[in-house]
Every structure is written in structure tokens, then in C-alpha cells.
PDB file of C-alpha atoms in Angstrom:
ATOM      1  CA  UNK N  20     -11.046 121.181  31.361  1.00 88.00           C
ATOM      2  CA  UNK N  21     -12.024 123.226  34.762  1.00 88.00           C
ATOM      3  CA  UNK N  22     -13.124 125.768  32.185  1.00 89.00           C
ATOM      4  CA  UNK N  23     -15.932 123.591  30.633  1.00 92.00           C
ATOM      5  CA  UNK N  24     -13.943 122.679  27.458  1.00 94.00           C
ATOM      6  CA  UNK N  25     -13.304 118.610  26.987  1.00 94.00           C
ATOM      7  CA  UNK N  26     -15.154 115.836  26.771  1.00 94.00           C
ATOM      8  CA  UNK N  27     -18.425 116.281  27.927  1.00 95.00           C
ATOM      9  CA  UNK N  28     -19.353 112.744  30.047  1.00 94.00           C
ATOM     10  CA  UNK N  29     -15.904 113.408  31.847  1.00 93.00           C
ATOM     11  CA  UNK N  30     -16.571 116.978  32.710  1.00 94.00           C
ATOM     12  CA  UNK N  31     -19.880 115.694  34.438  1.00 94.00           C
ATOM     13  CA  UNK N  32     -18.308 113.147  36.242  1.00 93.00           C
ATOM     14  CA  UNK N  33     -16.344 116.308  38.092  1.00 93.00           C
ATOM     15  CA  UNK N  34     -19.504 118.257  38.213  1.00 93.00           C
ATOM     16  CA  UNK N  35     -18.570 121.045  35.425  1.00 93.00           C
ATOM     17  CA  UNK N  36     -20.641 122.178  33.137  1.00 94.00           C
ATOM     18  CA  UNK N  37     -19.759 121.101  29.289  1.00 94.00           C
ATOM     19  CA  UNK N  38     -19.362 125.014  27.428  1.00 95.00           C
ATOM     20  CA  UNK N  39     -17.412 123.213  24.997  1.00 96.00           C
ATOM     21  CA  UNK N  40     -17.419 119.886  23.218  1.00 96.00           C
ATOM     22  CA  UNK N  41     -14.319 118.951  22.579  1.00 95.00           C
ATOM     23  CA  UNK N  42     -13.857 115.559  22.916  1.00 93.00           C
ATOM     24  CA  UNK N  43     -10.080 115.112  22.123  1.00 93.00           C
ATOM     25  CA  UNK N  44      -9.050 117.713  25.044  1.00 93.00           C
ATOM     26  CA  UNK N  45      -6.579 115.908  27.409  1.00 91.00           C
ATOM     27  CA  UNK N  46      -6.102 112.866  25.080  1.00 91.00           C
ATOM     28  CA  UNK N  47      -2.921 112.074  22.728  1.00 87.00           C
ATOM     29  CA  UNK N  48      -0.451 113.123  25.191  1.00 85.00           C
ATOM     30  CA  UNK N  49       3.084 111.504  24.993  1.00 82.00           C
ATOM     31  CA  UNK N  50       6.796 111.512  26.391  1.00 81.00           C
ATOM     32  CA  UNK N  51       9.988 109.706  25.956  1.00 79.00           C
ATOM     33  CA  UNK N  52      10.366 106.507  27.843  1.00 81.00           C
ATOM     34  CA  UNK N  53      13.541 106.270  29.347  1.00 79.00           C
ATOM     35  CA  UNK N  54      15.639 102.787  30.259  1.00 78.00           C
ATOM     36  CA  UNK N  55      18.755 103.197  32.475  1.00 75.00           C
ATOM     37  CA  UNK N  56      22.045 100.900  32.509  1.00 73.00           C
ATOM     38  CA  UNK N  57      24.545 101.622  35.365  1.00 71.00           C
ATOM     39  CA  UNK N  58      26.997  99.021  37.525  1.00 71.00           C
ATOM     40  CA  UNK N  59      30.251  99.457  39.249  1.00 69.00           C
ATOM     41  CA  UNK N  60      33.309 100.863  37.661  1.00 58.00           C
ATOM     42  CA  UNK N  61      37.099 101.196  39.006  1.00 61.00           C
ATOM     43  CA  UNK N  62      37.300 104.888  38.238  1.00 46.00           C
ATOM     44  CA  UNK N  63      35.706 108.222  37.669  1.00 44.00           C
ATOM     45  CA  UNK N  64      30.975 107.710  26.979  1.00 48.00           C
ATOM     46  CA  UNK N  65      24.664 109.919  20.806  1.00 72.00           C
ATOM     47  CA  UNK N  66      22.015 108.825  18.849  1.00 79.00           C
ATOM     48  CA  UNK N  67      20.992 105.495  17.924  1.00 84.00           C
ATOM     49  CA  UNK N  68      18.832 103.806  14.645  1.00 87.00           C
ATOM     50  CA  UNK N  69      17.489 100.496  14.318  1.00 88.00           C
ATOM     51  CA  UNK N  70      18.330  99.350  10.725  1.00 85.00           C
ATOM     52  CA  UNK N  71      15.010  99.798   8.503  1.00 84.00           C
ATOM     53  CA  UNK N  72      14.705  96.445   8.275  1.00 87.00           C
ATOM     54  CA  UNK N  73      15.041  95.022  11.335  1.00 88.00           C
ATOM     55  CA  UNK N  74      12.537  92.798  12.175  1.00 90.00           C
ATOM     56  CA  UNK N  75      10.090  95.202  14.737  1.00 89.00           C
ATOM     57  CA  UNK N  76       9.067  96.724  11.914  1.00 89.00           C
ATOM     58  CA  UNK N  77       7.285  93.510  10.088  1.00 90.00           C
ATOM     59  CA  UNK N  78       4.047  94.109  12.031  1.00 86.00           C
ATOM     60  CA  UNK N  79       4.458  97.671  12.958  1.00 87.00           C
ATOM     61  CA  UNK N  80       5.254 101.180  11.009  1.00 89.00           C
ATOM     62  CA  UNK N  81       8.499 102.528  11.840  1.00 90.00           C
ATOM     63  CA  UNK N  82       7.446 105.321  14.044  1.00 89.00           C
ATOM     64  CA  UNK N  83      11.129 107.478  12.964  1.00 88.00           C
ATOM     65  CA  UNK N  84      10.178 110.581  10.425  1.00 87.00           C
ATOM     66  CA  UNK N  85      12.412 109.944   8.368  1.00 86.00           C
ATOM     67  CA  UNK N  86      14.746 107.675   7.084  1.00 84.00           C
ATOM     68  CA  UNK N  87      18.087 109.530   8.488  1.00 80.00           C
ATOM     69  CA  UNK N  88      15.885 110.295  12.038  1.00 84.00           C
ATOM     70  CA  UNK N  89      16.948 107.960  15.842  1.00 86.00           C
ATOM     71  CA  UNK N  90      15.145 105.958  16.958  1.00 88.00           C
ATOM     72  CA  UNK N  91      16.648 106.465  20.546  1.00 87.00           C
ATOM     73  CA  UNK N  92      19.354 108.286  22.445  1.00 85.00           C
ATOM     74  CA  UNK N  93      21.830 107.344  24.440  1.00 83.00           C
ATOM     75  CA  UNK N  94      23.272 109.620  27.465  1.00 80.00           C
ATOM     76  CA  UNK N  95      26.187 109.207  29.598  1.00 77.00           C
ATOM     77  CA  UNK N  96      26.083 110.828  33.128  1.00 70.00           C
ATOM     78  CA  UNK N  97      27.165 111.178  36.502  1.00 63.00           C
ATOM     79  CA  UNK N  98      23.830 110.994  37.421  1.00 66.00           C
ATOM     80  CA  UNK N  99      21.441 108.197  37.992  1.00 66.00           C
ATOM     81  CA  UNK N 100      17.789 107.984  37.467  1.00 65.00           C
ATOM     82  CA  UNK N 101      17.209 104.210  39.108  1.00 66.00           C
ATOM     83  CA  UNK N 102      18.513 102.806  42.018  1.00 68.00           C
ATOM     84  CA  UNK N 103      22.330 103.625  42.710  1.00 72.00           C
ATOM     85  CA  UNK N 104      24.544 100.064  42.394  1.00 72.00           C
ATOM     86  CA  UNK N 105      25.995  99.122  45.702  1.00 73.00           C
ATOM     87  CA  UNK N 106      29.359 100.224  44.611  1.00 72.00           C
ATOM     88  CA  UNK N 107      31.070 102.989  45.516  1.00 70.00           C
ATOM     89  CA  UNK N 108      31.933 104.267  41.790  1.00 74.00           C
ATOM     90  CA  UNK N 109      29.549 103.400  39.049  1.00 74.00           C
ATOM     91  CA  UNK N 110      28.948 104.428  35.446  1.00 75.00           C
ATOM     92  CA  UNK N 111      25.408 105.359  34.237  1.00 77.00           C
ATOM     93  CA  UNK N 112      24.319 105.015  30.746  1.00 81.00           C
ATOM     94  CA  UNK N 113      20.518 106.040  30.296  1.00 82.00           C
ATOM     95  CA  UNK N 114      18.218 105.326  27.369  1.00 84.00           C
ATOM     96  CA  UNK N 115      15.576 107.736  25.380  1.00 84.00           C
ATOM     97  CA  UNK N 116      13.273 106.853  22.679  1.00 84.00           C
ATOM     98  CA  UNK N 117      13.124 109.379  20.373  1.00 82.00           C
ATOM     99  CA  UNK N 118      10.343 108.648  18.330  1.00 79.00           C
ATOM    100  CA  UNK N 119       7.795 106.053  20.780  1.00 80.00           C
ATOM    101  CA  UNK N 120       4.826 104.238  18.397  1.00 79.00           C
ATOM    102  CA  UNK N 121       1.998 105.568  16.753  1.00 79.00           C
ATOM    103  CA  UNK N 122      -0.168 104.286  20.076  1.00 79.00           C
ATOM    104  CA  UNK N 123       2.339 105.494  22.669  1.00 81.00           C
ATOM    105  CA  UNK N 124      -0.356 107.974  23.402  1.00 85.00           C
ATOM    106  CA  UNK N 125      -1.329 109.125  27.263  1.00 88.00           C
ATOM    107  CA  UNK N 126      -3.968 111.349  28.338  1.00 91.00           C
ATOM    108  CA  UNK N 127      -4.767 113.988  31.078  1.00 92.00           C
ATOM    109  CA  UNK N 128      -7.653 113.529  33.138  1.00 93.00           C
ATOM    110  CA  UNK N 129      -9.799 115.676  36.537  1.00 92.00           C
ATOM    111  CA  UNK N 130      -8.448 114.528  39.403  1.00 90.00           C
ATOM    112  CA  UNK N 131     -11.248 116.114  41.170  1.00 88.00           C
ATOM    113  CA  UNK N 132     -13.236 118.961  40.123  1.00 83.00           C
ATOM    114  CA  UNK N 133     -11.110 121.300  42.583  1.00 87.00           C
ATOM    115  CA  UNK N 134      -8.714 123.270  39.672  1.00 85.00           C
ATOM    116  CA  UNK N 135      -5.926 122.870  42.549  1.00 90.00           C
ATOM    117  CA  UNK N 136      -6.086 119.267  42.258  1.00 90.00           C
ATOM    118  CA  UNK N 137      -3.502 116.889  40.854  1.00 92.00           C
ATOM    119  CA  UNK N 138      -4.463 115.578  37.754  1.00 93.00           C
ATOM    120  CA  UNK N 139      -4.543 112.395  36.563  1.00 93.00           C
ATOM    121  CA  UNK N 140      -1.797 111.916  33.984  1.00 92.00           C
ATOM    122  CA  UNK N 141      -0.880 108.872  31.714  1.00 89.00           C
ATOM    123  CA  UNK N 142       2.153 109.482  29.986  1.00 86.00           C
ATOM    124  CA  UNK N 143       1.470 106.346  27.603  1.00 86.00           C
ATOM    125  CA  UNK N 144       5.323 105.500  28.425  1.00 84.00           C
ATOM    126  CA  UNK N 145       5.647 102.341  26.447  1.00 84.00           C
ATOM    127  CA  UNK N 146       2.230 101.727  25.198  1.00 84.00           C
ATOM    128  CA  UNK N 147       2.820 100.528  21.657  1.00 83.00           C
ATOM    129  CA  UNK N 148       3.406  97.101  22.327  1.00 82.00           C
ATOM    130  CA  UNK N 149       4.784  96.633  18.922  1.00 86.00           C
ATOM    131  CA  UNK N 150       7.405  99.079  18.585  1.00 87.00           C
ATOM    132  CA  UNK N 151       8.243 100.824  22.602  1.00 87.00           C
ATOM    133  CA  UNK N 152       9.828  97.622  24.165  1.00 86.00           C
ATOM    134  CA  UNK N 153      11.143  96.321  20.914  1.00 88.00           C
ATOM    135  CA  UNK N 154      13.317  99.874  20.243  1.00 89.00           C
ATOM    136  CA  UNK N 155      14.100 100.458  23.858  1.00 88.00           C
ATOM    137  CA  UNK N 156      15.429  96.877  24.008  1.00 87.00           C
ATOM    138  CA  UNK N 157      17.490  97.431  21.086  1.00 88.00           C
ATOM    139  CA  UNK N 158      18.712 100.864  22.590  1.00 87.00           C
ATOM    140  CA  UNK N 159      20.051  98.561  25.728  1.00 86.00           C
ATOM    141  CA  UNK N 160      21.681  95.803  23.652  1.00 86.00           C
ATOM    142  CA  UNK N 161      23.287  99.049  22.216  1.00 86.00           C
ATOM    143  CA  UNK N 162      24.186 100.082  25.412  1.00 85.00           C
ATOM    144  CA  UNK N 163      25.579  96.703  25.877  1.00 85.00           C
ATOM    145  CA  UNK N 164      27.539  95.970  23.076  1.00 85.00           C
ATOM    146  CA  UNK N 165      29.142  99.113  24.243  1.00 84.00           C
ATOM    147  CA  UNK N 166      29.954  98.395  27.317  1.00 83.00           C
ATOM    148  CA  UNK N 167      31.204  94.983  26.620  1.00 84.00           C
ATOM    149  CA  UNK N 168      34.024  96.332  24.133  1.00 85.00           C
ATOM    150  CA  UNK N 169      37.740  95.660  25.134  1.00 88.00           C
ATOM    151  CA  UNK N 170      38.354  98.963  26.114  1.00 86.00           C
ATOM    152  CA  UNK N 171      36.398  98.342  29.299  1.00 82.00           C
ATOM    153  CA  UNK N 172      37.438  95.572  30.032  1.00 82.00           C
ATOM    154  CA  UNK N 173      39.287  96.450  33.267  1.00 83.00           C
ATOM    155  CA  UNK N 174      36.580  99.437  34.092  1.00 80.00           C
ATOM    156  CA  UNK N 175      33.193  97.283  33.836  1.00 77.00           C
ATOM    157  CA  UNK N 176      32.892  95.460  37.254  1.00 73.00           C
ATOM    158  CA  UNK N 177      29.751  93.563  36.775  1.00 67.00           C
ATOM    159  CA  UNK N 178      27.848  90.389  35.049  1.00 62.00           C
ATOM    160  CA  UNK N 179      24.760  92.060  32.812  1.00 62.00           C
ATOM    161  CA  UNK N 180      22.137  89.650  32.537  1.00 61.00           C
ATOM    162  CA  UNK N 181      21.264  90.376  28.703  1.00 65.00           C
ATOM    163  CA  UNK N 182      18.839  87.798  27.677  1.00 68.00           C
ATOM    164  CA  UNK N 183      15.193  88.943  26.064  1.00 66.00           C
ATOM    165  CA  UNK N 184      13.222  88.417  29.439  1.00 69.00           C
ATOM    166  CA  UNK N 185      15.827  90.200  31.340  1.00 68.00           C
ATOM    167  CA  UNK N 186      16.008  93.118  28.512  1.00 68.00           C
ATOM    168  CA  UNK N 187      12.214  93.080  28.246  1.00 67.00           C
ATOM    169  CA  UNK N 188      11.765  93.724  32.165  1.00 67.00           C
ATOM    170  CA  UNK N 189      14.236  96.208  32.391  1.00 63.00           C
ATOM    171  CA  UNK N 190      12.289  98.660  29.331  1.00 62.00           C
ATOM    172  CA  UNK N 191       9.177  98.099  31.756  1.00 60.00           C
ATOM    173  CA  UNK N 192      10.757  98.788  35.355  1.00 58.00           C
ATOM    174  CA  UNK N 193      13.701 101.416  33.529  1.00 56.00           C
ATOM    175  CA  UNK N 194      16.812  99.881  34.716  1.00 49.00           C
ATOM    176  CA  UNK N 195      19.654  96.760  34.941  1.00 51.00           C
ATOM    177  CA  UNK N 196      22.573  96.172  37.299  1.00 44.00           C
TER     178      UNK N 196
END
């Protein structure tokens, strides 16, 4: 964009000269949002698919390429990408969608017309209302249902708070104790 190729009315707002007029430049940018789970544990766990016709999809496309393609990923780690839980051992389970909606779409914007700058950069993490917090809540009960089998039962520590509000705020803040 410093070079005079983008969208002409935000060039000028940065005081650059439009050589090219390429509107789309800096638009249509995306990434994977990520959710994490972790809580305490007493000592030191792939790919997931919502079924085709699970009820997210009744207003939305299913964003997925292809019928055998996830829908999100699931990673276990000894690291943690939210807040650590109080206890001294704890087991950290984060969440990837793998294929966000068709409007999950960010953009890159000037900053300032200084080509040093930091630009201004919307990831669109969770922008398609229909389908982001849907599949990343799904990913979680995943998560969940995972966690709450019988062979953890003397590992997992911790009450979950799994009802919708609680799942829907954790897709937007990225993580539940």
C-alpha cells in the first residue's frame, strides 16, 4: 500500500499517491481462531467434524471443502495460550478452526503513512456469526466430552461450567477454567 497500490480513498487518507487502483489490496485476510481449555490435574491427549447435518448449517454453508475435511483441531500441550489455572499442574487442551465462515474475513490497513509503522490488522477471528462460534463451541463440547470420560476421572480436578452462555463467552475471550 506505501507503494501506491490499494484502494485509492484509503491511500489518501495516509497522504500517498494512488499509482494503482486496486481496491481489494489489504482486504479478505483470515486466520484460525483459537479457544483454549486447561484446569488442574494430579499429574504430568486430532481433528474434529461437525456431522453434516448438524443444525449450524440450516442458515449457513458449511464452510469445510469437502465432505471428509475438519472442521477444527484439537491440540494437547504443555503449553498454555490463556491465563495459567492457579494450580500447580494443569492440562491444556487448545482449539483451532480449520475452516472459519465464508465472512470470517479481516483486512490490513495504514497505520500511518510512515512504511515503519504498525499496521492496522483485523484478523476477522470469529466474524461469521453463523458458523465461527457455533463450530468453535462444538470443538469445546468436544473437548469436554473428552475430558469428562472415566479415564480422568481421578486426573481432572475442576467443575467446567459447560452451558451455551458459558461456551459462547469462552469462543469470544479464548479460554475456560
Amino acid at each position: 500500500m506505501n507503494s501506491g497500490i490499494g484502494n485509492p480513498e484509503h491511500l489518501s487518507e495516509h497522504g500517498i499517491q494512488s499509482i494503482v487502483d486496486l481496491p481489494d489490496v489489504g482486504k479478505n485476510i483470515f486466520d484460525h481462531p483459537i479457544g483454549v481449555y486447561a484446569t488442574g490435574i494430579s499429574q504430568h491427549i486430532g481433528l474434529g467434524r461437525v456431522p453434516d447435518n448438524s443444525n449450524i448449517f440450516a442458515n449457513a454453508p458449511n464452510p469445510a471443502p469437502g465432505p471428509g475435511s475438519p472442521h477444527f483441531e484439537i491440540l494437547l500441550s504443555n503449553f498454555i495460550l490463556g491465563p495459567t489455572p492457579p494450580e500447580e499442574n494443569y492440562l491444556s487442551i487448545t482449539t483451532f478452526l480449520s475452516t472459519p465462515g465464508d465472512n470470517a474475513r479481516g483486512s490490513v490497513k495504514l497505520n500511518l503513512s510512515d512504511p515503519l509503522a504498525v499496521p492496522l490488522i483485523d484478523a476477522g477471528l470469529l466474524a461469521d456469526n453463523a458458523t465461527d462460534v457455533p463450530l468453535m463451541r462444538e470443538a469445546i463440547k468436544t473437548v469436554l466430552r473428552l475430558v469428562s470420560a472415566p479415564a480422568w476421572e481421578d486426573d481432572i480436578i475442576g467443575p467446567v461450567d459447560s452451558t451455551q452462555p458459558s461456551l459462547n463467552a469462552t469462543c469470544r475471550v479464548g479460554h475456560i477454567h
